[in-house]
């Protein structure tokens, strides 16, 4: 079964899409064609979109699913008349909240993703800059300012996780690659000296060697770097180091960057500087 879902907003559409994807992900047996329509902020745009929804319904032979966070009542009414199954997030949740709080909502477009506090916005920017400046062991002298230092073999997800932690939570995350340069005389992976004084900030990432080999093959095909033997060796040594040094770690193979990051926060107890938007 294939259905079309529209995520509609008079703002960025991030809230409608995030919630919509989360809801629809629960229906594994249904193939969903997802379409995001942000900035539907006029009645004319709403009518144009309603026509698209109608033509989609005619083409599919099924009503499209419509998930919206439209604030404007006139625009919402036009969308409501389109032939689809409606999930109106604001009217579903705001009206009961208004009754409970005994006050009216401001019904402000884009409130969730607005800059808001200048301090929070600047903290977000500084955290992202910190993650970029301290990517891949680039500036180890700043590790005293880090909230967390991700360690792991090349291409196991350190950089995207660091950036997500910075952008979504304001966490200053550095990351450091474990390489063959860190092997001792016996062939065991040892903790690099630059990390020794920051052991309490370390968090390890690991990955299935087969997945790692596939990722590396896209970067450097048919190389020692992407060979299965090399990937197995590096992952095995990294995991042995984590266990030997009691460094908490997570397997990133089947987790999204969102799951990796929130699991790290839950396990380490790091304080978020702000909540995700």
C-alpha positions as a Markdown table, in Angstrom:
| # | Residue | x | y | z |
|---|---|---|---|---|
| 1 | Unk | 0.0 | 0.0 | 0.0 |
| 2 | Unk | 1.3 | 3.5 | -0.9 |
| 3 | Unk | -0.1 | 6.7 | 0.5 |
| 4 | Unk | 0.9 | 10.3 | 0.2 |
| 5 | Unk | 1.4 | 12.5 | 3.3 |
| 6 | Unk | 1.6 | 16.3 | 3.3 |
| 7 | Unk | 3.3 | 18.1 | 6.1 |
| 8 | Unk | 2.0 | 21.7 | 5.9 |
| 9 | Unk | 3.0 | 24.8 | 7.9 |
| 10 | Unk | 2.8 | 28.6 | 7.6 |
| 11 | Unk | 6.3 | 28.5 | 9.1 |
| 12 | Unk | 9.3 | 26.3 | 8.5 |
| 13 | Unk | 7.4 | 23.0 | 8.6 |
| 14 | Unk | 9.9 | 21.5 | 10.9 |
| 15 | Unk | 7.4 | 20.7 | 13.7 |
| 16 | Unk | 4.8 | 19.2 | 11.3 |
| 17 | Unk | 7.4 | 17.1 | 9.5 |
| 18 | Unk | 9.1 | 15.9 | 12.7 |
| 19 | Unk | 5.9 | 14.8 | 14.4 |
| 20 | Unk | 4.5 | 13.5 | 11.1 |
| 21 | Unk | 7.5 | 11.3 | 10.4 |
| 22 | Unk | 7.5 | 10.0 | 14.0 |
| 23 | Unk | 3.8 | 9.0 | 13.7 |
| 24 | Unk | 4.0 | 7.5 | 10.2 |
| 25 | Unk | 7.2 | 5.5 | 11.1 |
| 26 | Unk | 5.0 | 3.3 | 13.2 |
| 27 | Unk | 3.3 | 1.9 | 10.1 |
| 28 | Unk | 6.0 | -0.3 | 8.6 |
| 29 | Unk | 3.7 | -2.1 | 6.1 |
| 30 | Unk | 2.6 | 1.1 | 4.4 |
| 31 | Unk | 4.8 | 3.0 | 2.0 |
| 32 | Unk | 4.5 | 6.7 | 2.6 |
| 33 | Unk | 5.4 | 9.3 | 0.0 |
| 34 | Unk | 6.2 | 12.3 | 2.2 |
| 35 | Unk | 5.9 | 15.9 | 0.9 |
| 36 | Unk | 6.8 | 19.0 | 3.1 |
| 37 | Unk | 5.1 | 22.3 | 2.3 |
| 38 | Unk | 6.5 | 25.1 | 4.4 |
| 39 | Unk | 5.5 | 28.8 | 4.4 |
| 40 | Unk | 1.9 | 28.3 | 3.3 |
| 41 | Unk | 1.2 | 31.8 | 4.7 |
| 42 | Unk | -1.5 | 33.1 | 2.4 |
| 43 | Unk | -5.0 | 32.1 | 1.3 |
| 44 | Unk | -3.8 | 32.0 | -2.3 |
| 45 | Unk | -1.0 | 29.6 | -1.5 |
| 46 | Unk | -3.5 | 27.5 | 0.5 |
| 47 | Unk | -5.8 | 27.3 | -2.5 |
| 48 | Unk | -2.9 | 26.3 | -4.8 |
| 49 | Unk | -1.9 | 23.6 | -2.3 |
| 50 | Unk | -5.5 | 22.4 | -1.9 |
| 51 | Unk | -5.6 | 21.8 | -5.7 |
| 52 | Unk | -2.3 | 19.8 | -5.5 |
| 53 | Unk | -3.8 | 17.7 | -2.7 |
| 54 | Unk | -7.0 | 17.1 | -4.8 |
| 55 | Unk | -5.0 | 16.0 | -7.8 |
| 56 | Unk | -2.9 | 13.7 | -5.6 |
| 57 | Unk | -6.0 | 12.1 | -4.2 |
| 58 | Unk | -7.3 | 11.5 | -7.8 |
| 59 | Unk | -4.0 | 10.0 | -8.9 |
| 60 | Unk | -3.5 | 7.8 | -5.9 |
| 61 | Unk | -7.2 | 6.7 | -5.5 |
| 62 | Unk | -6.7 | 7.3 | -1.8 |
| 63 | Unk | -7.1 | 10.4 | 0.4 |
| 64 | Unk | -3.7 | 12.0 | 1.2 |
| 65 | Unk | -2.7 | 12.3 | 4.9 |
| 66 | Unk | -2.5 | 15.9 | 5.9 |
| 67 | Unk | -0.5 | 16.9 | 9.0 |
| 68 | Unk | -0.4 | 20.6 | 9.6 |
| 69 | Unk | 0.7 | 23.2 | 12.1 |
| 70 | Unk | -1.0 | 26.1 | 10.3 |
| 71 | Unk | -1.9 | 28.9 | 12.8 |
| 72 | Unk | -4.0 | 31.2 | 10.6 |
| 73 | Unk | -7.7 | 30.2 | 10.7 |
| 74 | Unk | -8.5 | 31.2 | 7.2 |
| 75 | Unk | -5.6 | 29.2 | 5.7 |
| 76 | Unk | -6.5 | 26.3 | 8.0 |
| 77 | Unk | -10.1 | 26.3 | 6.7 |
| 78 | Unk | -8.9 | 26.1 | 3.1 |
| 79 | Unk | -6.7 | 23.2 | 3.9 |
| 80 | Unk | -9.5 | 21.5 | 5.8 |
| 81 | Unk | -11.7 | 21.6 | 2.7 |
| 82 | Unk | -9.1 | 19.7 | 0.6 |
| 83 | Unk | -9.8 | 15.9 | 0.2 |
| 84 | Unk | -7.5 | 14.3 | 2.8 |
| 85 | Unk | -7.3 | 12.8 | 6.2 |
| 86 | Unk | -6.5 | 15.7 | 8.5 |
| 87 | Unk | -4.3 | 15.8 | 11.6 |
| 88 | Unk | -4.5 | 19.4 | 12.8 |
| 89 | Unk | -1.8 | 19.5 | 15.4 |
| 90 | Unk | -2.5 | 22.9 | 16.8 |
| 91 | Unk | -6.3 | 22.6 | 17.2 |
| 92 | Unk | -5.8 | 19.1 | 18.6 |
| 93 | Unk | -3.6 | 20.2 | 21.4 |
| 94 | Unk | -3.9 | 23.9 | 21.9 |
| 95 | Unk | -7.6 | 24.1 | 22.6 |
| 96 | Unk | -7.5 | 21.6 | 25.5 |
| 97 | Unk | -4.4 | 23.4 | 26.8 |
| 98 | Unk | -6.2 | 26.7 | 26.6 |
| 99 | Unk | -9.0 | 25.3 | 28.7 |
| 100 | Unk | -6.6 | 23.8 | 31.2 |
| 101 | Unk | -4.5 | 27.0 | 31.5 |
| 102 | Unk | -7.6 | 29.3 | 31.4 |
| 103 | Unk | -5.9 | 31.5 | 28.8 |
| 104 | Unk | -5.7 | 31.9 | 25.1 |
| 105 | Unk | -2.8 | 30.9 | 23.0 |
| 106 | Unk | -0.8 | 33.6 | 21.2 |
| 107 | Unk | -1.2 | 31.6 | 17.9 |
| 108 | Unk | 2.2 | 32.9 | 16.7 |
| 109 | Unk | 3.7 | 31.6 | 13.5 |
| 110 | Unk | 7.2 | 30.2 | 13.8 |
| 111 | Unk | 7.3 | 30.5 | 17.6 |
| 112 | Unk | 9.0 | 27.1 | 18.1 |
| 113 | Unk | 11.9 | 27.8 | 15.8 |
| 114 | Unk | 12.4 | 31.5 | 16.4 |
| 115 | Unk | 15.8 | 32.7 | 17.6 |
| 116 | Unk | 14.3 | 33.7 | 21.0 |
| 117 | Unk | 16.8 | 34.6 | 23.6 |
| 118 | Unk | 20.0 | 36.2 | 22.2 |
| 119 | Unk | 22.0 | 34.3 | 24.8 |
| 120 | Unk | 20.6 | 30.9 | 23.7 |
| 121 | Unk | 21.1 | 31.7 | 20.0 |
| 122 | Unk | 24.8 | 32.8 | 20.6 |
| 123 | Unk | 25.4 | 29.7 | 22.7 |
| 124 | Unk | 24.2 | 27.5 | 19.9 |
| 125 | Unk | 26.5 | 29.3 | 17.4 |
| 126 | Unk | 29.5 | 29.1 | 19.8 |
| 127 | Unk | 28.8 | 25.3 | 20.3 |
| 128 | Unk | 28.7 | 24.6 | 16.6 |
| 129 | Unk | 32.0 | 26.6 | 16.1 |
| 130 | Unk | 33.6 | 24.6 | 18.9 |
| 131 | Unk | 32.5 | 21.3 | 17.3 |
| 132 | Unk | 34.0 | 22.4 | 13.9 |
| 133 | Unk | 37.2 | 23.8 | 15.4 |
| 134 | Unk | 37.7 | 20.6 | 17.4 |
| 135 | Unk | 36.8 | 18.1 | 14.8 |
| 136 | Unk | 39.1 | 15.1 | 14.2 |
| 137 | Unk | 41.6 | 16.1 | 16.9 |
| 138 | Unk | 42.3 | 19.4 | 15.2 |
| 139 | Unk | 42.7 | 21.6 | 18.4 |
| 140 | Unk | 43.4 | 19.4 | 21.4 |
| 141 | Unk | 44.5 | 22.4 | 23.5 |
| 142 | Unk | 40.8 | 23.4 | 23.8 |
| 143 | Unk | 39.7 | 20.1 | 25.4 |
| 144 | Unk | 39.5 | 21.7 | 28.9 |
| 145 | Unk | 36.5 | 23.7 | 27.5 |
| 146 | Unk | 34.8 | 20.5 | 26.1 |
| 147 | Unk | 31.7 | 19.0 | 27.7 |
| 148 | Unk | 32.4 | 15.7 | 26.0 |
| 149 | Unk | 35.1 | 14.2 | 23.7 |
| 150 | Unk | 34.0 | 11.5 | 21.3 |
| 151 | Unk | 36.6 | 8.9 | 20.4 |
| 152 | Unk | 36.5 | 6.2 | 17.8 |
| 153 | Unk | 37.9 | 4.9 | 14.5 |
| 154 | Unk | 37.6 | 6.9 | 11.3 |
| 155 | Unk | 34.0 | 7.1 | 9.8 |
| 156 | Unk | 32.1 | 5.7 | 12.8 |
| 157 | Unk | 29.9 | 8.8 | 13.3 |
| 158 | Unk | 32.0 | 11.2 | 15.5 |
| 159 | Unk | 31.6 | 14.4 | 13.4 |
| 160 | Unk | 27.8 | 14.3 | 12.8 |
| 161 | Unk | 27.2 | 13.4 | 16.5 |
| 162 | Unk | 29.4 | 16.3 | 17.7 |
| 163 | Unk | 27.6 | 18.7 | 15.4 |
| 164 | Unk | 24.1 | 17.4 | 16.4 |
| 165 | Unk | 25.0 | 17.8 | 20.1 |
| 166 | Unk | 26.1 | 21.3 | 19.5 |
| 167 | Unk | 23.2 | 22.4 | 17.3 |
| 168 | Unk | 20.4 | 20.8 | 19.3 |
| 169 | Unk | 21.6 | 21.0 | 22.9 |
| 170 | Unk | 24.4 | 23.6 | 23.0 |
| 171 | Unk | 26.9 | 20.9 | 24.1 |
| 172 | Unk | 30.5 | 21.6 | 23.4 |
| 173 | Unk | 31.6 | 18.3 | 21.8 |
| 174 | Unk | 35.1 | 17.6 | 20.5 |
| 175 | Unk | 36.1 | 14.4 | 18.7 |
| 176 | Unk | 39.4 | 12.5 | 18.4 |
| 177 | Unk | 40.2 | 9.7 | 15.9 |
| 178 | Unk | 41.8 | 6.5 | 17.1 |
| 179 | Unk | 44.4 | 5.4 | 14.6 |
| 180 | Unk | 47.3 | 3.0 | 14.2 |
| 181 | Unk | 49.6 | 5.7 | 15.5 |
| 182 | Unk | 48.1 | 5.0 | 18.9 |
| 183 | Unk | 49.3 | 1.3 | 19.0 |
| 184 | Unk | 51.8 | 0.3 | 21.6 |
| 185 | Unk | 54.7 | -2.1 | 21.2 |
| 186 | Unk | 52.5 | -5.1 | 21.8 |
| 187 | Unk | 50.0 | -4.0 | 19.1 |
| 188 | Unk | 47.3 | -2.9 | 21.5 |
| 189 | Unk | 45.6 | 0.4 | 21.1 |
| 190 | Unk | 46.6 | 2.8 | 23.8 |
| 191 | Unk | 44.9 | 5.9 | 25.0 |
| 192 | Unk | 46.6 | 8.9 | 23.3 |
| 193 | Unk | 48.5 | 11.1 | 25.8 |
| 194 | Unk | 46.5 | 14.2 | 24.9 |
| 195 | Unk | 43.3 | 12.4 | 26.1 |
| 196 | Unk | 44.7 | 11.0 | 29.4 |
| 197 | Unk | 43.9 | 14.1 | 31.5 |
| 198 | Unk | 40.4 | 14.3 | 30.0 |
| 199 | Unk | 39.4 | 10.6 | 30.6 |
| 200 | Unk | 36.3 | 11.6 | 32.5 |
| 201 | Unk | 35.0 | 13.4 | 29.4 |
| 202 | Unk | 35.6 | 10.5 | 26.9 |
| 203 | Unk | 32.8 | 8.7 | 25.2 |
| 204 | Unk | 33.5 | 6.0 | 22.6 |
| 205 | Unk | 31.7 | 5.2 | 19.4 |
| 206 | Unk | 32.0 | 1.8 | 17.7 |
| 207 | Unk | 30.4 | 0.3 | 14.6 |
| 208 | Unk | 29.9 | -3.0 | 12.8 |
| 209 | Unk | 33.0 | -3.7 | 10.7 |
| 210 | Unk | 30.9 | -4.6 | 7.7 |
| 211 | Unk | 29.1 | -1.3 | 7.8 |
| 212 | Unk | 32.3 | 0.5 | 8.4 |
| 213 | Unk | 33.9 | -1.1 | 5.4 |
| 214 | Unk | 30.9 | -0.1 | 3.2 |
| 215 | Unk | 31.2 | 3.5 | 4.4 |
| 216 | Unk | 34.9 | 3.7 | 3.8 |
| 217 | Unk | 34.6 | 2.0 | 0.4 |
| 218 | Unk | 32.6 | 5.0 | -0.8 |
| 219 | Unk | 35.4 | 7.3 | 0.3 |
| 220 | Unk | 38.4 | 5.2 | -0.7 |
| 221 | Unk | 37.4 | 2.2 | -2.8 |
| 222 | Unk | 39.6 | -0.9 | -2.9 |
| 223 | Unk | 42.1 | 0.4 | -0.4 |
| 224 | Unk | 43.6 | -1.0 | 2.8 |
| 225 | Unk | 41.6 | 1.7 | 4.6 |
| 226 | Unk | 38.3 | 0.2 | 3.5 |
| 227 | Unk | 39.3 | -3.5 | 3.6 |
| 228 | Unk | 37.3 | -5.8 | 5.8 |
| 229 | Unk | 40.4 | -7.0 | 7.6 |
| 230 | Unk | 41.5 | -3.5 | 8.5 |
| 231 | Unk | 38.0 | -2.5 | 9.7 |
| 232 | Unk | 37.7 | -5.6 | 11.9 |
| 233 | Unk | 41.1 | -5.0 | 13.4 |
| 234 | Unk | 40.4 | -1.3 | 14.2 |
| 235 | Unk | 37.0 | -1.9 | 15.7 |
| 236 | Unk | 38.2 | -4.8 | 17.8 |
| 237 | Unk | 41.1 | -2.8 | 19.1 |
| 238 | Unk | 38.9 | 0.3 | 19.8 |
| 239 | Unk | 36.3 | -1.8 | 21.8 |
| 240 | Unk | 39.1 | -3.5 | 23.7 |
| 241 | Unk | 40.5 | 0.0 | 24.7 |
| 242 | Unk | 37.1 | 1.1 | 25.8 |
| 243 | Unk | 36.6 | -1.9 | 28.1 |
| 244 | Unk | 40.2 | -1.8 | 29.4 |
| 245 | Unk | 40.0 | 2.0 | 30.2 |
| 246 | Unk | 36.3 | 1.8 | 31.4 |
| 247 | Unk | 35.2 | 4.3 | 28.7 |
| 248 | Unk | 31.5 | 4.2 | 28.0 |
| 249 | Unk | 30.6 | 3.5 | 24.4 |
| 250 | Unk | 27.8 | 3.0 | 22.0 |
| 251 | Unk | 27.4 | 1.0 | 18.8 |
| 252 | Unk | 26.3 | 3.5 | 16.1 |
| 253 | Unk | 25.5 | 0.9 | 13.4 |
| 254 | Unk | 21.7 | 0.9 | 13.7 |
| 255 | Unk | 21.1 | 4.2 | 15.4 |
| 256 | Unk | 20.4 | 7.6 | 13.9 |
| 257 | Unk | 22.5 | 10.6 | 14.9 |
| 258 | Unk | 19.5 | 11.8 | 17.0 |
| 259 | Unk | 19.5 | 8.5 | 18.9 |
| 260 | Unk | 23.2 | 8.4 | 19.4 |
| 261 | Unk | 23.3 | 11.8 | 20.8 |
| 262 | Unk | 20.4 | 11.5 | 23.2 |
| 263 | Unk | 21.7 | 8.1 | 24.4 |
| 264 | Unk | 25.0 | 9.7 | 25.2 |
| 265 | Unk | 23.4 | 12.5 | 27.1 |
| 266 | Unk | 21.3 | 10.0 | 29.1 |
| 267 | Unk | 24.3 | 7.9 | 29.9 |
| 268 | Unk | 26.7 | 10.6 | 30.8 |
| 269 | Unk | 24.3 | 13.0 | 32.5 |
| 270 | Unk | 25.7 | 16.0 | 30.6 |
| 271 | Unk | 23.7 | 19.2 | 31.1 |
| 272 | Unk | 21.9 | 20.6 | 28.0 |
| 273 | Unk | 22.4 | 24.3 | 27.6 |
| 274 | Unk | 19.0 | 24.5 | 26.0 |
| 275 | Unk | 16.3 | 22.2 | 24.6 |
| 276 | Unk | 16.2 | 21.2 | 20.9 |
| 277 | Unk | 14.0 | 23.2 | 18.5 |
